[in-house]
mmCIF file of C-alpha atoms in Angstrom:
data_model
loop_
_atom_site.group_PDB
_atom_site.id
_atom_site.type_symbol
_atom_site.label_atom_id
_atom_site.label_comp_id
_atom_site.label_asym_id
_atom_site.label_seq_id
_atom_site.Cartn_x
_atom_site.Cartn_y
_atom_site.Cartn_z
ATOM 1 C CA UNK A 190 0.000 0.000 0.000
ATOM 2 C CA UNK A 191 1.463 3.738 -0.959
ATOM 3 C CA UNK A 192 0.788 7.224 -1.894
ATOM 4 C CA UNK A 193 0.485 8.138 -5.399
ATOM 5 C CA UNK A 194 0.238 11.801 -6.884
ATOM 6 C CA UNK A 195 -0.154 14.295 -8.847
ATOM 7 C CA UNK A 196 0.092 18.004 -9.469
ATOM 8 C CA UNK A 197 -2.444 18.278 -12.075
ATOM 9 C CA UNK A 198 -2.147 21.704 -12.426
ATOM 10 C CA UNK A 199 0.426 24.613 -10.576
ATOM 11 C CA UNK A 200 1.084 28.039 -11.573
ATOM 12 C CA UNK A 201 -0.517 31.854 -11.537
ATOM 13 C CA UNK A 202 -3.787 30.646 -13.482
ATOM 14 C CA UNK A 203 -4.926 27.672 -11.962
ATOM 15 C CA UNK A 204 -4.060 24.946 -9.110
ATOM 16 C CA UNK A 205 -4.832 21.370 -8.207
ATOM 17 C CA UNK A 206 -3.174 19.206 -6.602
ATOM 18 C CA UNK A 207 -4.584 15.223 -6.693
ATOM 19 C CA UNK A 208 -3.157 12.464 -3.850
ATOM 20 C CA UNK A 209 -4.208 9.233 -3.332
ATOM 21 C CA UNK A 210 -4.046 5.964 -1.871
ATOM 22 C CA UNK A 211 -5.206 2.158 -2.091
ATOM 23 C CA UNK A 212 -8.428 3.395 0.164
ATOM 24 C CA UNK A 213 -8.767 7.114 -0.234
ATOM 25 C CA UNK A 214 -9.003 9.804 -3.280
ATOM 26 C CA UNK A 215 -8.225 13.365 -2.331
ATOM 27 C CA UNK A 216 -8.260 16.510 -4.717
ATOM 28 C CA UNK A 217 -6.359 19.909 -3.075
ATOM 29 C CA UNK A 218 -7.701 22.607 -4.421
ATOM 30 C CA UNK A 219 -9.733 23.424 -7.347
ATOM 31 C CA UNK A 220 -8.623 26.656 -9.468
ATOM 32 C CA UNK A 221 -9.495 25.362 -13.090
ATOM 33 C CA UNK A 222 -12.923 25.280 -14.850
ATOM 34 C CA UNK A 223 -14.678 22.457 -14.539
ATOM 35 C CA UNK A 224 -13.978 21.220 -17.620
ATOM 36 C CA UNK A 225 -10.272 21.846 -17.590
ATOM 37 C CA UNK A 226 -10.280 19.740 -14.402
ATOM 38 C CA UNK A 227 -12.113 17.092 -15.508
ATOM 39 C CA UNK A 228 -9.659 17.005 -18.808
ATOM 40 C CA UNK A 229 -6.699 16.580 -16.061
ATOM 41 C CA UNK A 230 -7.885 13.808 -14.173
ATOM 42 C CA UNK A 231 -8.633 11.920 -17.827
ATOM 43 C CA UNK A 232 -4.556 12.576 -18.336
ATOM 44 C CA UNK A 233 -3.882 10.234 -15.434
ATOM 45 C CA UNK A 234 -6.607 8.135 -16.126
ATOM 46 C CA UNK A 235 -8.842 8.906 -12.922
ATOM 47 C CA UNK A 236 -12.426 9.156 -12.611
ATOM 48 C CA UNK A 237 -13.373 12.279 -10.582
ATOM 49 C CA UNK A 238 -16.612 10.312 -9.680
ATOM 50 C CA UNK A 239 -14.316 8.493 -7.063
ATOM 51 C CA UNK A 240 -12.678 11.047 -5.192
ATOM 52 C CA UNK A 241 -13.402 11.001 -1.446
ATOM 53 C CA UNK A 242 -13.338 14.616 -1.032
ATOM 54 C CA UNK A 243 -11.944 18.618 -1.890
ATOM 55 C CA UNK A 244 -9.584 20.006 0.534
ATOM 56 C CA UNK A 245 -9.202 23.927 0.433
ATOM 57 C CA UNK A 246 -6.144 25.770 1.092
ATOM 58 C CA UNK A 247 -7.216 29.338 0.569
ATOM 59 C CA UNK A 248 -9.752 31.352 -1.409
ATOM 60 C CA UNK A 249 -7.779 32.788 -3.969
ATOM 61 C CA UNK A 250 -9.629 32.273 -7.351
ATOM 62 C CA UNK A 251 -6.633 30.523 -8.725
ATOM 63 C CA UNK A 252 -7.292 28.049 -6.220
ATOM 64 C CA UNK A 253 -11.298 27.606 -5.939
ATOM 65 C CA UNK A 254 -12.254 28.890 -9.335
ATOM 66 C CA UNK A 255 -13.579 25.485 -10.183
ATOM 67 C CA UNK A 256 -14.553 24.593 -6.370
ATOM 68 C CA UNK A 257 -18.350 24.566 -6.256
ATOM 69 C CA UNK A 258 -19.161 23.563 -10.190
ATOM 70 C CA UNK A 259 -16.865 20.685 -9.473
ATOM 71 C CA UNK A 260 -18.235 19.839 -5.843
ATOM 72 C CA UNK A 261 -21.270 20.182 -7.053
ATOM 73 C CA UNK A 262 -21.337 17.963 -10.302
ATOM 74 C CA UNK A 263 -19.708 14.811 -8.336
ATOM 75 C CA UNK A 264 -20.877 15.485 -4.770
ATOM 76 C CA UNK A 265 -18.209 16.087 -2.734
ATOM 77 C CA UNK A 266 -17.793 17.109 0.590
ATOM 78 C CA UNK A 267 -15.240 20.481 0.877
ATOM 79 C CA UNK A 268 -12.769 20.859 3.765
ATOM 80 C CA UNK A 269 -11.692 24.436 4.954
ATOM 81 C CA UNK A 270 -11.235 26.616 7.656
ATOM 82 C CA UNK A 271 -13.437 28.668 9.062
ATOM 83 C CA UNK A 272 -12.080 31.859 7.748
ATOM 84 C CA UNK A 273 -11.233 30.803 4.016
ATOM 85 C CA UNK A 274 -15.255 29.288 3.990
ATOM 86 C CA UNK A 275 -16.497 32.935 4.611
ATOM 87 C CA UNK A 276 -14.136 34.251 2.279
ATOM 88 C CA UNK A 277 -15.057 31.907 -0.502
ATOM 89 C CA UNK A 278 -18.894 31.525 -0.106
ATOM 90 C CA UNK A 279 -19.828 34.384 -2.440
ATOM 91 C CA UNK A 280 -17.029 32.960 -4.938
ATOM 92 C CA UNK A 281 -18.177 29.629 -5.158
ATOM 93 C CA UNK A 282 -22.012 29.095 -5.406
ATOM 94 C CA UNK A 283 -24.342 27.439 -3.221
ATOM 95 C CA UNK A 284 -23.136 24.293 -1.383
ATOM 96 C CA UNK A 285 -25.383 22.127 0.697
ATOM 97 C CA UNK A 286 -24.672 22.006 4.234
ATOM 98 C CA UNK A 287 -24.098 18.078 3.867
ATOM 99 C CA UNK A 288 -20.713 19.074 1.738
ATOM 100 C CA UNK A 289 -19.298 21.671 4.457
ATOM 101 C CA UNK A 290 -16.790 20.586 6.775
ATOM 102 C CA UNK A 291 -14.734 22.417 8.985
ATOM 103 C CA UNK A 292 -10.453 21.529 8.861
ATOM 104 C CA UNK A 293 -8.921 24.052 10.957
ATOM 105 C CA UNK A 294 -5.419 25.587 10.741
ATOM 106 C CA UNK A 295 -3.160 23.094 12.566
ATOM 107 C CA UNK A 296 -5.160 20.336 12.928
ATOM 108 C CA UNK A 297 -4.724 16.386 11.653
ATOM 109 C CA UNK A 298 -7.262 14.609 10.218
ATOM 110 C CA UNK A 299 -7.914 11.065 8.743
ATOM 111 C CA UNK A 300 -9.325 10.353 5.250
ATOM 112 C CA UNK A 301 -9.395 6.720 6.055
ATOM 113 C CA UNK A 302 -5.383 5.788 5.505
ATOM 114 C CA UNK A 303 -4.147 8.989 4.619
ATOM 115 C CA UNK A 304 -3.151 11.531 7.999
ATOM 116 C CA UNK A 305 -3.430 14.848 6.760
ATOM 117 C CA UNK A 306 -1.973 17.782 8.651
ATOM 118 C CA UNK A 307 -2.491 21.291 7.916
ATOM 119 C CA UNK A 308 -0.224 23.874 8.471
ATOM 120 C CA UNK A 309 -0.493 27.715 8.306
ATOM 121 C CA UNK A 310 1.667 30.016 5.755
ATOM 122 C CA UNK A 311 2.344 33.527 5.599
ATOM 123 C CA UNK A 312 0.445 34.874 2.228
ATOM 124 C CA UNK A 313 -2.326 37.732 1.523
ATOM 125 C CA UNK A 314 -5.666 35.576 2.315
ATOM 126 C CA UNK A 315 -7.683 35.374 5.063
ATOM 127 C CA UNK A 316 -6.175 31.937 6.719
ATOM 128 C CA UNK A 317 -4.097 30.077 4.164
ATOM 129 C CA UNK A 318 -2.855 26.698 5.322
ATOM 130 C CA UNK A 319 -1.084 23.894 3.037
ATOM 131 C CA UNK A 320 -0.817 20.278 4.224
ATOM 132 C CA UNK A 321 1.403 16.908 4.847
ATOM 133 C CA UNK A 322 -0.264 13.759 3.651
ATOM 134 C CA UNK A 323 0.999 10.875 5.711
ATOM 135 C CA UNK A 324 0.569 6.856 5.025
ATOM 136 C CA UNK A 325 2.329 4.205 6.790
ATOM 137 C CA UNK A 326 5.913 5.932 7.096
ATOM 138 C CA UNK A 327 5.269 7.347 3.461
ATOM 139 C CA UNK A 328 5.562 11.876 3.516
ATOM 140 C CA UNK A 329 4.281 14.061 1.556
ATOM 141 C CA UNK A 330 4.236 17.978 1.736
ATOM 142 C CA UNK A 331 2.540 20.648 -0.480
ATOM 143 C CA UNK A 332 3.866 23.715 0.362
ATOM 144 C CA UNK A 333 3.714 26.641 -1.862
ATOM 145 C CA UNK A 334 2.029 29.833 -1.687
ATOM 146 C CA UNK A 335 3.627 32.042 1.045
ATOM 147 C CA UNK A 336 5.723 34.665 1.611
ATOM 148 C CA UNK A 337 8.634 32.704 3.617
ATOM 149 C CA UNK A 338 9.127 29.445 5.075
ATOM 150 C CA UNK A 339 9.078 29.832 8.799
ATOM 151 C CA UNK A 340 11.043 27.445 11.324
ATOM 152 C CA UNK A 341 7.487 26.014 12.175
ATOM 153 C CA UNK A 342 6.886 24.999 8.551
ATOM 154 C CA UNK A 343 10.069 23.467 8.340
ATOM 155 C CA UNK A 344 9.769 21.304 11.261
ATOM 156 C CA UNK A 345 6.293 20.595 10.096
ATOM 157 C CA UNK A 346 6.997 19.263 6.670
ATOM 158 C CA UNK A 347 11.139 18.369 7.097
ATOM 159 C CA UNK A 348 11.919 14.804 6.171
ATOM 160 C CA UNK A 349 9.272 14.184 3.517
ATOM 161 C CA UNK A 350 9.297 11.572 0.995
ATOM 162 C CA UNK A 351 8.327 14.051 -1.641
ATOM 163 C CA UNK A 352 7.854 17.813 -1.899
ATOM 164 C CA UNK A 353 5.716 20.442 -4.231
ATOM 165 C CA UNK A 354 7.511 23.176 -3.306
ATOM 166 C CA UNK A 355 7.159 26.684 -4.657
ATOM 167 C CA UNK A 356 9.613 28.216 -7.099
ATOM 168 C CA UNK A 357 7.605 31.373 -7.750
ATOM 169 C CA UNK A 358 10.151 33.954 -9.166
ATOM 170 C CA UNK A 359 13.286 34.773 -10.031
ATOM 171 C CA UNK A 360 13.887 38.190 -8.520
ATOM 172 C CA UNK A 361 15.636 39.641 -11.042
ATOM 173 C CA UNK A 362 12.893 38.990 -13.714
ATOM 174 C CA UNK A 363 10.797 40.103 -10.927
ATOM 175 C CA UNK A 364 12.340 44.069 -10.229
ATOM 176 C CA UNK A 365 13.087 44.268 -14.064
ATOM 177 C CA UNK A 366 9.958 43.365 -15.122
ATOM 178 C CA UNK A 367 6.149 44.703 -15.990
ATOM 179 C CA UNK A 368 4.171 44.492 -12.695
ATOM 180 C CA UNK A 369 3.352 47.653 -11.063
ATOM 181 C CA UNK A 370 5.984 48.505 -8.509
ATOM 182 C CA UNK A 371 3.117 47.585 -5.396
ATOM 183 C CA UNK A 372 2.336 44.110 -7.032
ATOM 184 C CA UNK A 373 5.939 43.687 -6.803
ATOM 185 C CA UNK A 374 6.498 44.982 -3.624
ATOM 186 C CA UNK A 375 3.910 41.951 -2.542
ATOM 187 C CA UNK A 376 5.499 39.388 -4.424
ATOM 188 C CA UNK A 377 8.824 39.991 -2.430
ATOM 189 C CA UNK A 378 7.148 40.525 1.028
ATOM 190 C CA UNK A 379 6.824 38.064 3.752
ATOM 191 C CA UNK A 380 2.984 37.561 3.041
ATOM 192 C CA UNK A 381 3.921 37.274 -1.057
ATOM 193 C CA UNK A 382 5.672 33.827 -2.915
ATOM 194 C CA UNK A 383 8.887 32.472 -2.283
ATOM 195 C CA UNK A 384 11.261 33.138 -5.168
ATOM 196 C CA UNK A 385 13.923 30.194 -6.285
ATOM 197 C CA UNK A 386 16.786 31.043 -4.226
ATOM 198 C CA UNK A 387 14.665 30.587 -1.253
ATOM 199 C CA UNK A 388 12.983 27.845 -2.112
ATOM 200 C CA UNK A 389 16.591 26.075 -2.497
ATOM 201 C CA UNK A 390 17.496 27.446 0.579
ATOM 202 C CA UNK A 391 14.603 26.444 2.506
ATOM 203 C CA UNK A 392 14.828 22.840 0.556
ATOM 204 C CA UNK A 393 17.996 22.035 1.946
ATOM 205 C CA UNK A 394 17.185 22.876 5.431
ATOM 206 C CA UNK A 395 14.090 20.441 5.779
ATOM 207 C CA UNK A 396 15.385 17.213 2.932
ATOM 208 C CA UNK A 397 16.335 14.087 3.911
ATOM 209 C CA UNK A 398 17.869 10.845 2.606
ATOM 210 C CA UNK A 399 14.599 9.759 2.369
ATOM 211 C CA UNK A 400 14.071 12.509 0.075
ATOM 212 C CA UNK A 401 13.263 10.916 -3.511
ATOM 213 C CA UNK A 402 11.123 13.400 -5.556
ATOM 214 C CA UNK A 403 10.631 17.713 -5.725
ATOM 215 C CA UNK A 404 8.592 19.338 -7.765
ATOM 216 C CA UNK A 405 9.310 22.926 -8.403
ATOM 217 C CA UNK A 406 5.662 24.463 -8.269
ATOM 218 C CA UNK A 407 3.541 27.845 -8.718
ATOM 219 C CA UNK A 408 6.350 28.923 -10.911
ATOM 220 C CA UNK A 409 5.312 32.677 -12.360
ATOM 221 C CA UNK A 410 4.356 32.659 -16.259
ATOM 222 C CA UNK A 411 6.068 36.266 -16.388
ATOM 223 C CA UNK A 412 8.850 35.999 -13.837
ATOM 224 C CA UNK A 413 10.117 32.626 -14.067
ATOM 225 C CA UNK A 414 11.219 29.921 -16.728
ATOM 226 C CA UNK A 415 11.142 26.415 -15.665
ATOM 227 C CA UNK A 416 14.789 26.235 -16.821
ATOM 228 C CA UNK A 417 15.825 29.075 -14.847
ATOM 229 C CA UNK A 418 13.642 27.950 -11.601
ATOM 230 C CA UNK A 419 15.292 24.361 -12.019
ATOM 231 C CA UNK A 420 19.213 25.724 -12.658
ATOM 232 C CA UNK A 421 18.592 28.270 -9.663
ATOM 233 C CA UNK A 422 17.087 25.685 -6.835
ATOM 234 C CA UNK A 423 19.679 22.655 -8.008
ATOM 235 C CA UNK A 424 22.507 25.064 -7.603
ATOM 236 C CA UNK A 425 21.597 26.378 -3.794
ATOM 237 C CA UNK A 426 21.330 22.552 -3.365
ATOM 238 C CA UNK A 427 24.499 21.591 -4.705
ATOM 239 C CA UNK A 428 26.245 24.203 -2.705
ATOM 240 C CA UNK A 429 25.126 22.159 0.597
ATOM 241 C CA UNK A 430 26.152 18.891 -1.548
ATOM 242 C CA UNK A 431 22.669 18.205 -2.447
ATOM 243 C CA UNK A 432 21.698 16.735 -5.584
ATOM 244 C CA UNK A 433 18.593 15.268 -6.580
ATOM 245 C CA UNK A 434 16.378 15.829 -9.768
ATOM 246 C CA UNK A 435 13.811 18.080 -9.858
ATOM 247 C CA UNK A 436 10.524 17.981 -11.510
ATOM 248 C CA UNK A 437 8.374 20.547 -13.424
ATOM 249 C CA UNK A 438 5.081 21.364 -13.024
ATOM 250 C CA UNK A 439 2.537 23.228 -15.508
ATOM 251 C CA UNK A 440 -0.453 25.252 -14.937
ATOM 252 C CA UNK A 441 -2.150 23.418 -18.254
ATOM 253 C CA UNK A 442 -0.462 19.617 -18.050
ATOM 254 C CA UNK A 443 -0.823 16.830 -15.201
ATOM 255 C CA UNK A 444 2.073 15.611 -13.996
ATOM 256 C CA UNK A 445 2.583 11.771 -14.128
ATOM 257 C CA UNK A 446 0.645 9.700 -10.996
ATOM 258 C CA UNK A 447 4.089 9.548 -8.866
ATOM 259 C CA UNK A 448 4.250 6.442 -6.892
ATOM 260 C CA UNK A 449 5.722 6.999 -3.336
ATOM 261 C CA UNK A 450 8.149 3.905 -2.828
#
């Protein structure tokens, strides 16, 4: 028995994030239409009719723009703390009271075999929280959207099995580029994204030998290349004498169901 995966979609337009085991089915976020979410889960050859449930990690659109069409079409009950549901209720339609359930920042709950812990992270939303997924002795962490990663989150997620970990910007591209100097000036604080060099730095404080799989995640479309975000992480790595392969993501293409071994 084991964790399998997939980021089915990570980046500025859209996120979802798909784990699962021999028992449970568990989709992280919705930020895709409908449609574009059920064309993911046909790329690794799951049937959204099957998952177990939605689990919410804040109510930015990029991350519930899908949420109630897709809870609604197949059922499912929607996890979330109390602050992101009233954040999100205009956003995302009506849901019946028999789909809302409360997970609260901090808290562990079981889906069955999988342990999921929640965790909070320092980013513009009312109370965003990311989670560890936990089976047997198998780790997983999904950690992206925040402005820095805090000793807490690194003792909360440190020693994982696999990590999507997020990449955002390069901070060059970031300064030089387009955005209006205050969009910026979030991006870089501590309640913005966590640029490459951080995410490498922040990487090599919480991996382990047990450490088999990162995935570079929520990687900006106009202040990042997956090149550059892969280059700039593996060589903060390989400065602490860390090397390990790391995996893309795309905000339009699943990746491949990852089997945790």
């Amino acid at each position: 028995m084991t964790l399998r995966f997939s980021v089915l979609a990570s980046g500025s337009t859209g996120n979802a994030f798909y784990i699962e085991s021999d028992r449970e089915k568990i989709l992280v976020d919705a930020g895709l239409s409908g449609k574009q979410l059920d064309r993911l889960f046909a790329e690794i050859q799951v049937n959204p009719a099957e998952l177990s449930c939605i689990l919410v990690t804040h109510e930015h659109s990029d991350h519930i723009k899908g949420l109630g069409i897709f809870a609604r079409k197949y059922n499912l009950p929607i996890y979330a703390n109390e602050n992101t549901w009233k954040a999100m209720e205009n956003a995302i339609g009506s849901i019946s009271l028999d789909q809302k359930f409360m997970f609260g920042t901090g808290e562990v709950q079981t889906f069955s075999d999988i342990d999921v812990e929640s965790f909070g992270v320092s980013h513009d939303a009312a109370e965003p929280m990311f989670f560890t997924f936990r089976h047997n002795r198998q780790k997983v962490a999904l950690v992206t959207d925040l402005g820095y990663v805090s000793e807490r989150i690194k003792k909360t997620v440190e020693d994982a099995d696999a990590y999507i970990f997020e990449a955002n910007h390069d901070v060059s591209m970031l300064r030089m580029g387009r955005y209006p100097w205050n969009v910026k000036r979030r991006i870089l604080g501590d309640s913005g994204h966590v640029s490459n060099e951080d995410c490498g730095l922040a990487l090599g404080d919480i991996i382990s030998n047990r450490t088999k799989r990162i995935y570079l995640a929520h990687l900006s479309q106009d202040n990042n290349m997956k090149d550059l975000a892969r280059m700039s992480v593996s060589n903060v790595l390989k400065e602490r004498g860390i090397q390990l392969d790391l995996q893309d993501t795309d905000p339009k293409t699943a990746t491949s169901l990852y089997e945790v071994v």
